[in-house]
Amino acid sequence: MATYFDPKAWSPLRAVDLGMDLGKRLFDQAWVDQWASFTTAWIDPVTDFGVGTVTALMPDVLMTLLSEGILSQFGGQEVKAAFYGHDLSATLHTLKVRRRGANFQTKTVLTDLYWNGHPVQELTVIAHGVRLIPGVPTKLRSAQLDLTGVISVAALLEWINSWQPDWKLEALDDGLILAQHRRRRIRALASAEITDNLLAITVHQAHWRKVRAPRALTKLEPIPLLDLPNQARILRAERIGDHIHFAADLPGLNGSFDLAQIRSAIVAGTTLIVF
C-alpha cells in the first residue's frame, strides 16, 4: 500500500543521484534564485509525469522545495496564511506529499487553528489530485479535499450565535443544547447530529412561557444542508463530551501564489499567501 513520504527524508534530486541536499541548500541565495527562475521555464503538465523523465522531476522539485521549506521553517510552530481571502493561523505538525500518477496528494495536520478568528482544535486536510502549473503566478489546483477535525462545543456555539439573530444557544453539562429564542420566550432542550449532509435535530423538551409544548410539535424532519460555502459536504458531525468530531469534503479548488512571495515567507517566517 502506498504511503506518504517525508520531504525531509526524500528528494527527487537524490532519486537521480545528483547528490544535492535540498534541506541544507534551501536557504542558499543562489539556489533560491534558481528556484524562482523555474516559474518562467515550466509549462502546463498536461501529460503523465510519472515516467521518470527529467521533465517529470520539475513538479516534484517544486513540491519538495515548498513542503520541505515550509515544514523546516514552521514545523511545530505557528504559521500564518492568507488563504482565498481568509486569515488563518495554526501550529503546523505535518506536511507530506506523495505522487499519485500525473498529480500529487498532500496531507496537512494543524492544531490550534484560527480561521477568521474562529478556533478549531485540530484539522487534518488531505488534498487529492493536486497540480502545480508553473508560471507567473504559479497556479495550484486540487480535485478534492477531505477534512477531519475537532472543534469544541463552546467554540461552535459561539460561532453560530455570532451570525444568527433569533436564538441563543448554550451547552449544558448533560450533553444537551439549551436554545432560547431572543424575543418569543421559547426555550428548548435539544441534541443534534449530522450524517451525510443531513442535520437531525432531536428536541427533548420545549416550553413557551412555562407551558410545555406537546411532543408531537417538537418532532423535526432531517434538514438537508444545502448551499454550504464552496459546495462543502459534511459527512458526519457528532458530539463527544465537550467536543464535536467532524468529517467533510470539498470539491476541487483553484488558487494562485507568487513564488517569490512564498520563498520570502519561508526565508523570513512571515505570512504565506494563496489567492
Short mmCIF file of C-alpha atoms in Angstrom, two decimals:
data_model
loop_
_atom_site.label_atom_id
_atom_site.label_comp_id
_atom_site.label_asym_id
_atom_site.label_seq_id
_atom_site.Cartn_x
_atom_site.Cartn_y
_atom_site.Cartn_z
CA MET A 1 0.00 0.00 0.00
CA ALA A 2 1.30 3.46 -0.88
CA THR A 3 2.46 5.62 1.99
CA TYR A 4 3.26 9.31 2.31
CA PHE A 5 6.87 10.27 2.03
CA ASP A 6 8.53 12.78 4.32
CA PRO A 7 10.03 15.59 2.22
CA LYS A 8 12.81 15.98 4.78
CA ALA A 9 13.96 12.44 4.05
CA TRP A 10 13.39 12.31 0.30
CA SER A 11 14.17 14.40 -2.73
CA PRO A 12 13.66 13.73 -6.44
CA LEU A 13 17.17 15.07 -6.97
CA ARG A 14 18.53 12.40 -4.66
CA ALA A 15 16.49 9.84 -6.59
CA VAL A 16 18.56 10.54 -9.72
CA ASP A 17 21.78 10.59 -7.68
CA LEU A 18 22.63 14.25 -8.17
CA GLY A 19 23.89 14.36 -4.61
CA MET A 20 22.19 17.61 -3.53
CA ASP A 21 20.95 18.09 0.00
CA LEU A 22 17.88 20.27 -0.53
CA GLY A 23 17.38 20.85 3.17
CA LYS A 24 20.82 22.43 3.54
CA ARG A 25 20.72 24.30 0.24
CA LEU A 26 17.17 25.62 0.55
CA PHE A 27 18.21 28.94 2.02
CA ASP A 28 21.29 29.40 -0.14
CA GLN A 29 20.64 32.54 -2.20
CA ALA A 30 21.90 31.05 -5.47
CA TRP A 31 19.62 28.03 -5.06
CA VAL A 32 16.68 30.26 -4.13
CA ASP A 33 17.26 32.35 -7.28
CA GLN A 34 17.32 29.17 -9.39
CA TRP A 35 14.07 28.10 -7.76
CA ALA A 36 12.38 31.39 -8.62
CA SER A 37 13.62 31.20 -12.21
CA PHE A 38 11.81 27.89 -12.71
CA THR A 39 8.46 29.69 -12.98
CA THR A 40 9.27 31.12 -16.42
CA ALA A 41 10.54 27.83 -17.81
CA TRP A 42 7.82 25.32 -16.97
CA ILE A 43 4.74 24.55 -18.99
CA ASP A 44 1.35 23.15 -18.04
CA PRO A 45 1.88 19.49 -17.07
CA VAL A 46 -0.68 18.04 -19.45
CA THR A 47 0.95 14.61 -19.68
CA ASP A 48 1.65 11.92 -17.12
CA PHE A 49 4.93 12.86 -15.45
CA GLY A 50 5.31 9.51 -13.73
CA VAL A 51 7.56 8.08 -16.45
CA GLY A 52 10.91 9.01 -14.94
CA THR A 53 11.98 11.71 -17.41
CA VAL A 54 13.86 14.88 -16.48
CA THR A 55 10.68 16.85 -17.20
CA ALA A 56 8.90 14.71 -14.64
CA LEU A 57 11.22 15.99 -11.93
CA MET A 58 10.22 19.63 -12.27
CA PRO A 59 6.88 19.49 -10.38
CA ASP A 60 8.45 17.11 -7.86
CA VAL A 61 11.31 19.55 -7.22
CA LEU A 62 8.95 22.44 -6.58
CA MET A 63 6.61 20.36 -4.40
CA THR A 64 9.60 19.13 -2.41
CA LEU A 65 11.03 22.63 -2.04
CA LEU A 66 7.70 24.07 -0.95
CA SER A 67 6.83 21.32 1.53
CA GLU A 68 10.37 20.99 2.88
CA GLY A 69 10.84 24.73 3.15
CA ILE A 70 7.51 25.35 4.87
CA LEU A 71 7.91 22.40 7.24
CA SER A 72 11.53 23.32 8.04
CA GLN A 73 10.57 26.90 8.89
CA PHE A 74 7.16 26.41 10.51
CA GLY A 75 7.07 22.79 11.73
CA GLY A 76 5.94 22.72 15.37
CA GLN A 77 5.43 26.48 15.29
CA GLU A 78 2.66 28.89 14.42
CA VAL A 79 2.17 29.54 10.73
CA LYS A 80 0.10 32.43 9.39
CA ALA A 81 -1.51 32.40 5.96
CA ALA A 82 -3.95 34.34 3.84
CA PHE A 83 -5.92 31.66 2.04
CA TYR A 84 -8.52 32.71 -0.55
CA GLY A 85 -9.01 35.95 1.35
CA HIS A 86 -9.39 34.28 4.76
CA ASP A 87 -6.94 34.81 7.62
CA LEU A 88 -5.54 31.62 9.06
CA SER A 89 -3.11 30.86 11.87
CA ALA A 90 -2.24 27.44 13.28
CA THR A 91 0.52 25.22 14.58
CA LEU A 92 1.83 23.07 11.74
CA HIS A 93 2.59 19.45 12.65
CA THR A 94 2.58 17.57 9.35
CA LEU A 95 3.08 18.49 5.71
CA LYS A 96 3.59 15.45 3.49
CA VAL A 97 3.46 14.91 -0.25
CA ARG A 98 3.28 11.88 -2.49
CA ARG A 99 2.88 11.47 -6.23
CA ARG A 100 -0.27 9.80 -7.49
CA GLY A 101 0.10 9.27 -11.23
CA ALA A 102 0.26 12.61 -13.01
CA ASN A 103 -0.73 14.52 -9.87
CA PHE A 104 0.09 14.75 -6.17
CA GLN A 105 -1.61 14.11 -2.89
CA THR A 106 -0.84 16.19 0.18
CA LYS A 107 -1.57 15.72 3.86
CA THR A 108 -1.54 18.60 6.32
CA VAL A 109 -2.17 18.38 10.07
CA LEU A 110 -2.83 21.58 12.02
CA THR A 111 -3.69 22.28 15.65
CA ASP A 112 -4.82 25.41 17.47
CA LEU A 113 -6.24 26.67 14.18
CA TYR A 114 -7.92 30.06 13.96
CA TRP A 115 -9.94 30.58 10.77
CA ASN A 116 -11.09 34.20 10.54
CA GLY A 117 -10.78 34.28 14.32
CA HIS A 118 -12.83 31.11 14.95
CA PRO A 119 -10.91 28.36 16.79
CA VAL A 120 -10.62 24.75 15.62
CA GLN A 121 -8.63 22.47 17.89
CA GLU A 122 -7.38 20.07 15.25
CA LEU A 123 -7.73 19.77 11.48
CA THR A 124 -6.37 17.22 9.01
CA VAL A 125 -6.64 18.06 5.31
CA ILE A 126 -5.90 15.55 2.56
CA ALA A 127 -5.88 17.14 -0.89
CA HIS A 128 -6.31 14.82 -3.88
CA GLY A 129 -5.37 15.44 -7.50
CA VAL A 130 -3.05 18.35 -6.69
CA ARG A 131 -1.40 20.01 -9.69
CA LEU A 132 1.12 22.80 -9.90
CA ILE A 133 1.06 24.79 -13.12
CA PRO A 134 4.25 26.86 -13.24
CA GLY A 135 4.02 30.44 -14.41
CA VAL A 136 3.66 33.95 -13.04
CA PRO A 137 1.75 33.48 -10.85
CA THR A 138 2.09 29.75 -10.18
CA LYS A 139 -1.32 28.05 -10.21
CA LEU A 140 -2.43 25.44 -7.71
CA ARG A 141 -5.31 23.08 -8.38
CA SER A 142 -6.84 20.22 -6.41
CA ALA A 143 -9.56 17.77 -7.39
CA GLN A 144 -10.98 17.22 -3.88
CA LEU A 145 -10.20 17.96 -0.24
CA ASP A 146 -11.06 15.60 2.64
CA LEU A 147 -11.22 17.24 6.06
CA THR A 148 -11.45 15.73 9.53
CA GLY A 149 -11.21 17.70 12.72
CA VAL A 150 -12.21 18.52 16.26
CA ILE A 151 -13.85 21.71 17.49
CA SER A 152 -15.07 22.49 20.99
CA VAL A 153 -18.82 22.72 21.51
CA ALA A 154 -18.38 26.17 23.08
CA ALA A 155 -16.48 27.48 20.04
CA LEU A 156 -19.07 26.10 17.63
CA LEU A 157 -21.98 27.61 19.54
CA GLU A 158 -20.19 30.95 19.81
CA TRP A 159 -19.76 30.97 16.04
CA ILE A 160 -23.43 30.07 15.45
CA ASN A 161 -24.58 32.75 17.90
CA SER A 162 -22.49 35.33 16.06
CA TRP A 163 -24.41 35.03 12.75
CA GLN A 164 -27.97 34.06 13.63
CA PRO A 165 -30.03 36.71 15.46
CA ASP A 166 -33.04 34.72 16.71
CA TRP A 167 -31.68 32.05 19.03
CA LYS A 168 -29.13 31.96 21.81
CA LEU A 169 -27.52 28.53 22.13
CA GLU A 170 -25.80 27.26 25.24
CA ALA A 171 -24.12 23.93 26.01
CA LEU A 172 -25.28 22.09 29.11
CA ASP A 173 -23.33 19.64 31.24
CA ASP A 174 -25.66 16.73 30.37
CA GLY A 175 -24.71 16.93 26.69
CA LEU A 176 -27.82 18.78 25.52
CA ILE A 177 -28.09 22.23 23.99
CA LEU A 178 -30.32 24.91 25.53
CA ALA A 179 -31.89 27.06 22.81
CA GLN A 180 -33.61 30.26 23.90
CA HIS A 181 -35.48 32.48 21.47
CA ARG A 182 -34.37 36.06 21.99
CA ARG A 183 -37.87 37.57 21.65
CA ARG A 184 -40.57 34.93 21.96
CA ARG A 185 -39.69 33.36 25.32
CA ILE A 186 -39.33 29.92 23.83
CA ARG A 187 -36.90 27.53 25.48
CA ALA A 188 -35.92 24.12 24.17
CA LEU A 189 -33.54 21.33 25.08
CA ALA A 190 -32.17 19.61 22.02
CA SER A 191 -29.38 17.49 20.59
CA ALA A 192 -28.17 17.29 17.01
CA GLU A 193 -26.15 15.08 14.72
CA ILE A 194 -25.07 15.39 11.10
CA THR A 195 -24.79 12.39 8.80
CA ASP A 196 -24.24 12.60 5.04
CA ASN A 197 -25.10 16.29 4.87
CA LEU A 198 -28.37 15.89 6.80
CA LEU A 199 -28.90 17.68 10.12
CA ALA A 200 -31.04 15.64 12.51
CA ILE A 201 -32.32 17.64 15.49
CA THR A 202 -33.94 15.87 18.45
CA VAL A 203 -36.00 18.17 20.66
CA HIS A 204 -36.23 16.67 24.14
CA GLN A 205 -38.30 19.42 25.73
CA ALA A 206 -39.77 22.74 24.63
CA HIS A 207 -41.53 25.44 26.64
CA TRP A 208 -43.28 28.68 25.77
CA ARG A 209 -43.93 30.99 28.73
CA LYS A 210 -43.53 27.97 31.05
CA VAL A 211 -46.10 25.96 29.10
CA ARG A 212 -44.66 22.70 27.83
CA ALA A 213 -45.17 22.02 24.14
CA PRO A 214 -46.76 18.71 23.12
CA ARG A 215 -44.26 16.13 21.91
CA ALA A 216 -45.99 15.98 18.53
CA LEU A 217 -44.99 19.60 17.92
CA THR A 218 -41.31 19.01 18.69
CA LYS A 219 -40.62 16.39 16.03
CA LEU A 220 -38.46 17.72 13.21
CA GLU A 221 -37.61 16.13 9.89
CA PRO A 222 -33.90 15.95 9.00
CA ILE A 223 -32.74 19.17 7.37
CA PRO A 224 -30.61 18.99 4.20
CA LEU A 225 -27.53 21.21 4.47
CA LEU A 226 -27.65 22.97 1.14
CA ASP A 227 -25.70 25.93 -0.20
CA LEU A 228 -22.74 25.48 2.14
CA PRO A 229 -19.64 27.58 1.33
CA ASN A 230 -17.59 26.24 -1.60
CA GLN A 231 -20.13 23.41 -2.05
CA ALA A 232 -18.85 21.70 1.08
CA ARG A 233 -20.44 18.44 2.18
CA ILE A 234 -20.45 17.41 5.83
CA LEU A 235 -20.18 13.65 6.07
CA ARG A 236 -20.62 13.45 9.82
CA ALA A 237 -20.52 15.60 12.94
CA GLU A 238 -21.15 14.23 16.38
CA ARG A 239 -20.66 15.43 19.92
CA ILE A 240 -18.28 13.53 22.17
CA GLY A 241 -18.07 15.18 25.57
CA ASP A 242 -17.18 18.84 25.14
CA HIS A 243 -16.06 18.44 21.53
CA ILE A 244 -17.51 17.98 18.07
CA HIS A 245 -15.75 15.48 15.81
CA PHE A 246 -16.46 16.11 12.15
CA ALA A 247 -15.59 14.97 8.66
CA ALA A 248 -16.28 16.89 5.45
CA ASP A 249 -15.20 17.13 1.86
CA LEU A 250 -14.86 19.93 -0.64
CA PRO A 251 -14.83 19.78 -4.45
CA GLY A 252 -11.81 20.97 -6.36
CA LEU A 253 -10.29 24.34 -5.52
CA ASN A 254 -8.16 26.56 -7.73
CA GLY A 255 -5.68 29.08 -6.42
CA SER A 256 -2.55 31.00 -7.33
CA PHE A 257 0.51 32.16 -5.47
CA ASP A 258 3.52 34.34 -6.09
CA LEU A 259 6.50 32.00 -5.89
CA ALA A 260 8.81 34.86 -4.87
CA GLN A 261 6.46 35.78 -2.02
CA ILE A 262 6.29 32.17 -0.84
CA ARG A 263 10.09 31.95 -1.00
CA SER A 264 10.42 35.17 1.02
CA ALA A 265 7.84 33.97 3.54
CA ILE A 266 9.74 30.72 4.05
CA VAL A 267 13.05 32.51 4.50
CA ALA A 268 11.67 35.23 6.78
CA GLY A 269 8.97 33.20 8.52
CA THR A 270 6.20 35.63 7.53
CA THR A 271 2.67 35.13 6.19
CA LEU A 272 2.06 32.71 3.31
CA ILE A 273 -0.42 33.99 0.74
CA VAL A 274 -2.59 31.95 -1.64
CA PHE A 275 -5.11 33.86 -3.77
#
